[in-house]
Coordinates of C-alpha atoms and ligand atoms in Angstrom, one line a residue:
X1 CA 15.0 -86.0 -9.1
X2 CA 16.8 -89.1 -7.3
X3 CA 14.7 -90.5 -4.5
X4 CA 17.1 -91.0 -2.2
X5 CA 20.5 -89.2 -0.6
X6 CA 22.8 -91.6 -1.3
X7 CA 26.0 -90.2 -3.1
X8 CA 27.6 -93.2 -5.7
X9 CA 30.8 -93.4 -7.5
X10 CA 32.2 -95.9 -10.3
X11 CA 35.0 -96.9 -12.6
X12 CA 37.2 -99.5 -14.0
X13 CA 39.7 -101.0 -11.6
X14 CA 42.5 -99.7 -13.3
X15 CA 43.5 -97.2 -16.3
X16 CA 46.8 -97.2 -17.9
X17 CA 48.0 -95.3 -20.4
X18 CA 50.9 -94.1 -22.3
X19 CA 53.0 -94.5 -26.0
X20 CA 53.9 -98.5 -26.1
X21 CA 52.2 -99.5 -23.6
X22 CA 50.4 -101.7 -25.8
X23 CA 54.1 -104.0 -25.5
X24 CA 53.2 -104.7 -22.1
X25 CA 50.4 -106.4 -22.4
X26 CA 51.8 -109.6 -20.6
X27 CA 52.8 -108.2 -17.8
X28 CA 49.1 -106.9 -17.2
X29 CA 47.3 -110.3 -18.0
X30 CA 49.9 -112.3 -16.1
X31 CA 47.8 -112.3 -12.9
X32 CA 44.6 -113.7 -14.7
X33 CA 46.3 -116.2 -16.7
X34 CA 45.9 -117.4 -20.5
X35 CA 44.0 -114.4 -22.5
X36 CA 41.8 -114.8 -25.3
X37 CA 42.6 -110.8 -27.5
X38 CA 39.9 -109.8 -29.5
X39 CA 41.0 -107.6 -32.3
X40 CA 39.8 -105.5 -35.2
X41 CA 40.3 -106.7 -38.5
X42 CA 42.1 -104.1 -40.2
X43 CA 44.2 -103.7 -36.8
X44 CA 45.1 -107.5 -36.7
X45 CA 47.9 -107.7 -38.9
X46 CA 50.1 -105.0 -36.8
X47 CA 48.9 -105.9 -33.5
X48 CA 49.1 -109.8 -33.7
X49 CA 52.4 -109.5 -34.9
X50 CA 53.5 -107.2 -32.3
X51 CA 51.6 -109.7 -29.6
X52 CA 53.5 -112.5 -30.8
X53 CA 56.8 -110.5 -29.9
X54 CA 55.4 -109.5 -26.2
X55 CA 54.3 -112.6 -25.2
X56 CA 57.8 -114.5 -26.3
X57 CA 59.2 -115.7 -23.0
X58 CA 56.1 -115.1 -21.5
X59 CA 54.6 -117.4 -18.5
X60 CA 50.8 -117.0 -19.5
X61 CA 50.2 -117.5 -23.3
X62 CA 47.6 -116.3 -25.5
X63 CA 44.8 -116.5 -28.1
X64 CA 43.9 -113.9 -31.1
X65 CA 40.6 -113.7 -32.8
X66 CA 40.3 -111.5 -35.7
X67 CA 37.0 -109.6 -34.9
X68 CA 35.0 -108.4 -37.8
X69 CA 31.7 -109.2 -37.1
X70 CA 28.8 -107.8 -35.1
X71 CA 28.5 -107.3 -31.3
X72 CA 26.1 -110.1 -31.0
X73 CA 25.0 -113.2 -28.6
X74 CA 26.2 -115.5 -31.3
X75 CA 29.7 -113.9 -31.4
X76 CA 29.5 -113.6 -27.7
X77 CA 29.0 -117.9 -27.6
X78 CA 31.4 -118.3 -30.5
X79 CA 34.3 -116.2 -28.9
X80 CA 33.6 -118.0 -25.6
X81 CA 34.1 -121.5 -27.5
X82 CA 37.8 -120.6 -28.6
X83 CA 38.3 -119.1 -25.0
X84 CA 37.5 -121.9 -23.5
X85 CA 39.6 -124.1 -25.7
X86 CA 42.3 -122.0 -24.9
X87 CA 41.8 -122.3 -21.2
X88 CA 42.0 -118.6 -21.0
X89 CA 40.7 -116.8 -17.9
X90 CA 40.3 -113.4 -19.6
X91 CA 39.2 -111.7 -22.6
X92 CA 41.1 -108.6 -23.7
X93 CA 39.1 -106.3 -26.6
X94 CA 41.0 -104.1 -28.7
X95 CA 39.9 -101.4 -31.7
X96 CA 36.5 -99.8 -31.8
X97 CA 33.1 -100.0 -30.2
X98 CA 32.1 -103.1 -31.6
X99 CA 34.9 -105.1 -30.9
X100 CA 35.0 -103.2 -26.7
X101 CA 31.5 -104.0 -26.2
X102 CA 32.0 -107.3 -27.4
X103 CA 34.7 -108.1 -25.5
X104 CA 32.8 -106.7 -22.1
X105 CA 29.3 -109.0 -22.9
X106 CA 32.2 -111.8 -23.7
X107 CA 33.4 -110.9 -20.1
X108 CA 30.1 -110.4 -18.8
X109 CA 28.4 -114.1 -20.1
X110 CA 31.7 -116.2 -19.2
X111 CA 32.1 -114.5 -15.8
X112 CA 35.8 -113.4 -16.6
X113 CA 37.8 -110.4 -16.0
X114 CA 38.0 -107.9 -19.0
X115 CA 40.9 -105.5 -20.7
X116 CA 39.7 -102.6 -22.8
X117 CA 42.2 -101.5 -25.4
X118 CA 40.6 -98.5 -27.2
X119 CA 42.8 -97.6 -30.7
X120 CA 41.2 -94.2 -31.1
X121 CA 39.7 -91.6 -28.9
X122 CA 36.7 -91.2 -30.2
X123 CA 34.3 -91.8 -27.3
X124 CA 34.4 -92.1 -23.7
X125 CA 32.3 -95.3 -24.0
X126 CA 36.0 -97.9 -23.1
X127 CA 35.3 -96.7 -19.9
X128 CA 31.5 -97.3 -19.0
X129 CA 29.8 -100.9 -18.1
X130 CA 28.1 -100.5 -21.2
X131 CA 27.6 -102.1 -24.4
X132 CA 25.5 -101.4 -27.6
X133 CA 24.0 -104.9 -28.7
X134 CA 23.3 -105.9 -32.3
X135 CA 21.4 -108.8 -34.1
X136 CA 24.0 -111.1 -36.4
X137 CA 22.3 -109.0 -39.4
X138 CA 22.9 -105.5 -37.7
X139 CA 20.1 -104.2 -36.4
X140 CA 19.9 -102.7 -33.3
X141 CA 18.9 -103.9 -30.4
X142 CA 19.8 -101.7 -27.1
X143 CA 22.4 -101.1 -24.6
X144 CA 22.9 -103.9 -21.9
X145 CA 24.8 -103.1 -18.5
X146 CA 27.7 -105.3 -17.3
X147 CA 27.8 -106.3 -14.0
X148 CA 31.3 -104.4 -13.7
X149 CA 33.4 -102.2 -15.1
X150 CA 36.3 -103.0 -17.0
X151 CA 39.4 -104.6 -14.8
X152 CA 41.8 -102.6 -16.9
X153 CA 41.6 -99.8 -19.9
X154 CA 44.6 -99.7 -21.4
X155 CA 46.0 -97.1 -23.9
X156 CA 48.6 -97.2 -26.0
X157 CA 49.0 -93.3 -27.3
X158 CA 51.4 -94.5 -30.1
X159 CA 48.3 -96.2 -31.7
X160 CA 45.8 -93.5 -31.0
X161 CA 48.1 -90.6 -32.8
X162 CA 47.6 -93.0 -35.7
X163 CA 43.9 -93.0 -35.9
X164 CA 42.1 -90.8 -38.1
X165 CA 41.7 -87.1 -37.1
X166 CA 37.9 -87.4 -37.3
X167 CA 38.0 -89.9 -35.1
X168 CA 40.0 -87.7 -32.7
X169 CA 38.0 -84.4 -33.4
X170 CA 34.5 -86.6 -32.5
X171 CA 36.1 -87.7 -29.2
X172 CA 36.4 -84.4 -28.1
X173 CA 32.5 -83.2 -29.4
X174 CA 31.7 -86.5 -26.7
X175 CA 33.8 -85.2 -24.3
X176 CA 32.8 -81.7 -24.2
X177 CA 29.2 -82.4 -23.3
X178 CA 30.5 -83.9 -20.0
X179 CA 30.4 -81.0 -18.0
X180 CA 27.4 -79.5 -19.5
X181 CA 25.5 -82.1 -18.5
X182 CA 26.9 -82.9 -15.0
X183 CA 26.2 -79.2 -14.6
X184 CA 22.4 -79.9 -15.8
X185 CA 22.1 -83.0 -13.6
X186 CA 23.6 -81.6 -10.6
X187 CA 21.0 -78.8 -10.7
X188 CA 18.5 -81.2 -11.5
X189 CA 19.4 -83.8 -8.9
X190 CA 18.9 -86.5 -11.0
X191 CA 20.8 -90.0 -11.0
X192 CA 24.1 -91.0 -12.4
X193 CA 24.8 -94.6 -13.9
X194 CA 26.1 -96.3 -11.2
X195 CA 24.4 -99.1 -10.3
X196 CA 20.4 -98.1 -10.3
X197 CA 21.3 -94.4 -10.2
X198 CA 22.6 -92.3 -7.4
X199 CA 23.2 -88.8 -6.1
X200 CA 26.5 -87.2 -7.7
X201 CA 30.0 -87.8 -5.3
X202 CA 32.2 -84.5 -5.4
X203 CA 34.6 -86.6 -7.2
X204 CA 32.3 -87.0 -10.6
X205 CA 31.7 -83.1 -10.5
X206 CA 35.1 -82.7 -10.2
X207 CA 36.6 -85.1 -12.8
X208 CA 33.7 -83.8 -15.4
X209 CA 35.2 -79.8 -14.8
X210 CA 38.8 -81.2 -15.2
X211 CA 37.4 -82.2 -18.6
X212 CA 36.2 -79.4 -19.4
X213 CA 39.4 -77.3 -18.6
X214 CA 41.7 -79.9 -20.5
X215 CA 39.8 -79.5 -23.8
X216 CA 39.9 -75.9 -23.8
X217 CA 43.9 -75.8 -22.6
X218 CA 45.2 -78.2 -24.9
X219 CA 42.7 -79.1 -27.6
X220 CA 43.7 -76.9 -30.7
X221 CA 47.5 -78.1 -29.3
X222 CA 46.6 -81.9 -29.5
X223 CA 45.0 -81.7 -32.6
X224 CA 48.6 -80.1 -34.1
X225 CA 50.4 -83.4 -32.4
X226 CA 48.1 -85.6 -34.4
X227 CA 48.3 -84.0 -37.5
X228 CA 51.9 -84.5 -38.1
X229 CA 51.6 -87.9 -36.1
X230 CA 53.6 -87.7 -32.9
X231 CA 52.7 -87.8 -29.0
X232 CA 52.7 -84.9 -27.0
X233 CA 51.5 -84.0 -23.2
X234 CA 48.8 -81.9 -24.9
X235 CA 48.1 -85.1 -26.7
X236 CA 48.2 -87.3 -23.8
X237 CA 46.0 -84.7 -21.8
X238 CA 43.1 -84.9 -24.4
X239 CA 43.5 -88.7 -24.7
X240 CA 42.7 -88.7 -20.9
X241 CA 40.1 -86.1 -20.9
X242 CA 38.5 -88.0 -24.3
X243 CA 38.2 -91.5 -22.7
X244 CA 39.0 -91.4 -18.8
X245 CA 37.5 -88.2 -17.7
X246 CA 34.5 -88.1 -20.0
X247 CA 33.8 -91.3 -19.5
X248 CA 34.3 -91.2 -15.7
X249 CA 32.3 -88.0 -15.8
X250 CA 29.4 -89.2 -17.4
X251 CA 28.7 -92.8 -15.3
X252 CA 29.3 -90.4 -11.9
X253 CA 27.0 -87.4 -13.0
X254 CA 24.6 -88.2 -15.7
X255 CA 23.5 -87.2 -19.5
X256 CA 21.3 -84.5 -20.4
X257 CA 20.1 -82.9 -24.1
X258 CA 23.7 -82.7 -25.8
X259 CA 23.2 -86.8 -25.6
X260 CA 19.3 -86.2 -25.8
X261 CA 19.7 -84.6 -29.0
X262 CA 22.1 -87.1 -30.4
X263 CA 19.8 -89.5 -29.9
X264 CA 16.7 -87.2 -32.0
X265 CA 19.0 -87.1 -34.6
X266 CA 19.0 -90.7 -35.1
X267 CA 15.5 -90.3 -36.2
X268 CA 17.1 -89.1 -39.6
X269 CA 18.5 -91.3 -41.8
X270 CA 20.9 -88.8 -43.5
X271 CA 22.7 -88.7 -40.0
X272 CA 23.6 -92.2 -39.6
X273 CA 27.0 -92.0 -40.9
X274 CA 27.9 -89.1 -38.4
X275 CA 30.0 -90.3 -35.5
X276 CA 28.9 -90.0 -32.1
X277 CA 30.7 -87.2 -30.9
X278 CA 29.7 -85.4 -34.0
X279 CA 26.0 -85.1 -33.4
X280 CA 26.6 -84.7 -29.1
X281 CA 28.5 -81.5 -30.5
X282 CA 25.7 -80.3 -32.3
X283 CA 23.6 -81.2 -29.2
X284 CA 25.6 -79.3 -26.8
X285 CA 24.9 -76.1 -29.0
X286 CA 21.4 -76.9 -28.4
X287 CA 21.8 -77.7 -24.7
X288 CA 23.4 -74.3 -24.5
X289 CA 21.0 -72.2 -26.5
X290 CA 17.8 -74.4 -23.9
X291 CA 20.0 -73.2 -20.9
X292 CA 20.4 -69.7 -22.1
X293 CA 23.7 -70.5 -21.0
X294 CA 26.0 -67.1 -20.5
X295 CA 27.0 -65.2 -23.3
X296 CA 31.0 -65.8 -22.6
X297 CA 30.6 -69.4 -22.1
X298 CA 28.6 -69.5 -25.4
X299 CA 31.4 -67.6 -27.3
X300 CA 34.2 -70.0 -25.7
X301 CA 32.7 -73.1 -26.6
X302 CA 31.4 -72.3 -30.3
X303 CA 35.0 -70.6 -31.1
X304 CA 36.7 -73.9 -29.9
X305 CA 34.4 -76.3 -31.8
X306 CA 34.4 -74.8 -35.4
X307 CA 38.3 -74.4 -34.9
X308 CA 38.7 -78.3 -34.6
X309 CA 35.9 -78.3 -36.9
X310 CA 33.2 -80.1 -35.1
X311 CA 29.9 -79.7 -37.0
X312 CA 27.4 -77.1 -35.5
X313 CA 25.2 -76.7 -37.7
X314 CA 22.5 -78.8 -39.0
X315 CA 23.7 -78.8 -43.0
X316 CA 26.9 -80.3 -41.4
X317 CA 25.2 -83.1 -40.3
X318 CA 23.4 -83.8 -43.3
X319 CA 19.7 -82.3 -42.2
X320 CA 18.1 -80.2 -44.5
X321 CA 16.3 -77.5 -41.6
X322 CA 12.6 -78.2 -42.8
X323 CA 9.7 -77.8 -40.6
X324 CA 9.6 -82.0 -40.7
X325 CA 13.0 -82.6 -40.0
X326 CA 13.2 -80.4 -37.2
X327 CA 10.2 -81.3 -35.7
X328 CA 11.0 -85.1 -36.0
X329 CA 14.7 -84.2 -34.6
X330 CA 12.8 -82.2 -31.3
X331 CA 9.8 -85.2 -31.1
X332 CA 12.5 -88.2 -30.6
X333 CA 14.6 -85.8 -28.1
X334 CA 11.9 -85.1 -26.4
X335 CA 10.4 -88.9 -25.8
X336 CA 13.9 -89.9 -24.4
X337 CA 14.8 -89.4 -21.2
X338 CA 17.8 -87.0 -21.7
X339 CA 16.3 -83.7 -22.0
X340 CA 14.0 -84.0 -19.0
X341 CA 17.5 -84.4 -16.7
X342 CA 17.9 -80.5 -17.2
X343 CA 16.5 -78.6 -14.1
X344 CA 13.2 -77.0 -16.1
X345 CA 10.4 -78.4 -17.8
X346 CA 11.3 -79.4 -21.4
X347 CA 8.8 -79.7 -24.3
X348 CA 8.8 -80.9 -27.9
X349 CA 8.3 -77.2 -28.7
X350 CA 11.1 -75.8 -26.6
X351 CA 13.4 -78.5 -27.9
X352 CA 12.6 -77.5 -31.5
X353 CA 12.9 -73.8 -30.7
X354 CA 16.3 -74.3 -29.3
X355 CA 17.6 -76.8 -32.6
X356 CA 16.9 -73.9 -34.8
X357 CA 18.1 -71.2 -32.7
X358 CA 21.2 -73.4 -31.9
X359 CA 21.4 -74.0 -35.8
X360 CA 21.7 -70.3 -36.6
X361 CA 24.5 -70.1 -33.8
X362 CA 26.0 -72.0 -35.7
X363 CA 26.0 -70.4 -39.1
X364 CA 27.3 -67.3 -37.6
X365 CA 30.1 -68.6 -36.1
X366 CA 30.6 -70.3 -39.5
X367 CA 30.7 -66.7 -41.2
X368 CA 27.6 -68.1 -43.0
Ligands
ZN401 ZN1 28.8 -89.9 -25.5

């Protein structure tokens, strides 16, 4: 429980988004000046070219890096080096979560304001203060907060309907936890991420059930736009609830075991190629069957995840459902933080209970 009744609420300055709106990049760096653009390698071609174009005629200019390497200090001071030589007074990431949280420690180090341009919706992370930091060889190291949000997220839909459909399906496992777990905190009482954790406002409660209703409105409809490649308003509804309103949600209300049990899956190797939203998915039928959530609740969500195929099962996640694996699953979930936000005590033993009661959930609604 949060020791203290202060109420707290955070975001990036601003969030724009919409098909092309990638073009108008200039006009949204013009205030800061010269930008140094951060790209992803196999997105650099396309995007660099269409820069070029935007930025003819331009007052402010700007500088492309081709980013294919780790989010690391030594990028960090080797970025800042061409930024500097540029003169520019802002760093703009665009692609995946390497390259975003990248661009924010860039941001962070140099004391510059920072654009996020996500090009899939896979996670809601564009929008938190935080960034997963690597060594130059790889390895892990932790998550490190910014000292502010983002001063723009930026999405161009055009380039998300190209993205791969897993990509898209995963953001929507991420984003479907949100509510679960605001619901857990909020019963809880227990801190949000805004600065050193605070007390939920209404409007992180509210955002996280808006959500929650978008997914279940126009998910299966979304899905249909990206298949055969075009944007719709059910695909710009889910692109908002995958990256603004999860993301939103989460910093303003918290994380309980749907993230917990992400996290005890990474104690398995065989999982590591699953995407983030993938294993949160399995969590959140784990979360539900810890909860002994309601019946028609359970139905609802379990329907709408094996229909955009989300895994929910352990097999689909690579995890053979041995005593070991189980237990070593419930053991890391259990030492995190995450599970213990849910309002009731939470053991290693309750946390394996519910992983194999949430795994057979699964197989049923699989018709397995
Ligand atoms: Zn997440």
């Amino acid at each position: 429980m949060v020791n203290s009744t202060t109420r707290a609420f955070g975001s990036p300055l601003r969030y724009i988004q919409g098909p092309g709106e990638f073009n108008h990049l200039p006009e949204y760096t013009a205030a800061y000046g010269n930008a140094c653009v951060l790209i992803d390698s196999f997105l650099y071609p396309t995007l660099n070219a269409q820069l070029e174009k935007a930025y003819q005629g331009a007052e402010t200019s700007f500088v492309s890096i081709q980013f294919q390497g780790e989010c690391c200090d030594e990028e960090v001071a080797h970025i800042s080096e061409v930024a500097k030589a540029h003169n520019a007074s802002l760093i703009v990431g665009v692609g995946g979560g390497k390259t975003l949280d990248t661009a924010k420690l860039c941001s962070d180090t140099m004391g510059v304001p920072v654009i996020i341009v996500p090009s899939s919706a896979s996670t809601d992370a564009p929008v938190s203060e935080i960034a997963v930091v690597y060594t130059a060889g790889g390895e892990y190291i932790g998550s490190r907060k910014m000292k502010h949000n983002a001063n723009l997220v930026l999405v161009d839909s055009e380039i998300i309907v190209k993205a791969p459909k897993r990509l898209f399906v995963a953001g929507m496992g991420d984003a479907l936890a949100t509510y679960l777990e605001a619901l857990a905190c909020d019963r809880s009482d227990s801190p949000n991420y805004i600065g050193s954790g605070h007390r939920r406002c209404k409007a992180g409660m509210a955002i996280a059930q808006s959500c929650w209703d978008i997914l279940f409105a126009d998910g299966r409809s979304a899905l249909s736009a990206l298949e055969q490649g075009v944007v719709t308003e059910a695909l710009e509804n889910v692109i908002e609830a995958n990256t603004l309103l999860s993301g939103l949600g989460f910093l303003n209300t918290g994380l309980a075991t749907a993230h917990g049990i992400h996290s005890g899956l990474t104690a398995l190797a065989s999982t590591h190629s699953f995407l983030h939203g993938e294993k949160v998915a399995f969590g959140v039928v784990c979360q539900m069957v810890l909860e002994n959530t309601p019946t028609k609740t359970v139905d609802q969500v379990m329907r709408f995840m094996v229909d955009i195929g989300l895994p929910v099962t352990l097999e689909q996640l690579n995890v053979e459902p041995t005593y070991e694996n189980v237990m070593a699953i419930a053991r890391k979930t259990a030492d995190g933080p995450l599970v213990h936000q849910e309002p009731f005590l939470v053991t290693t033993q309750s946390v394996y209970n519910a992983i194999l009661v949430a795994d057979k959930l699964g197989r049923t609604y699989r018709g397995l």
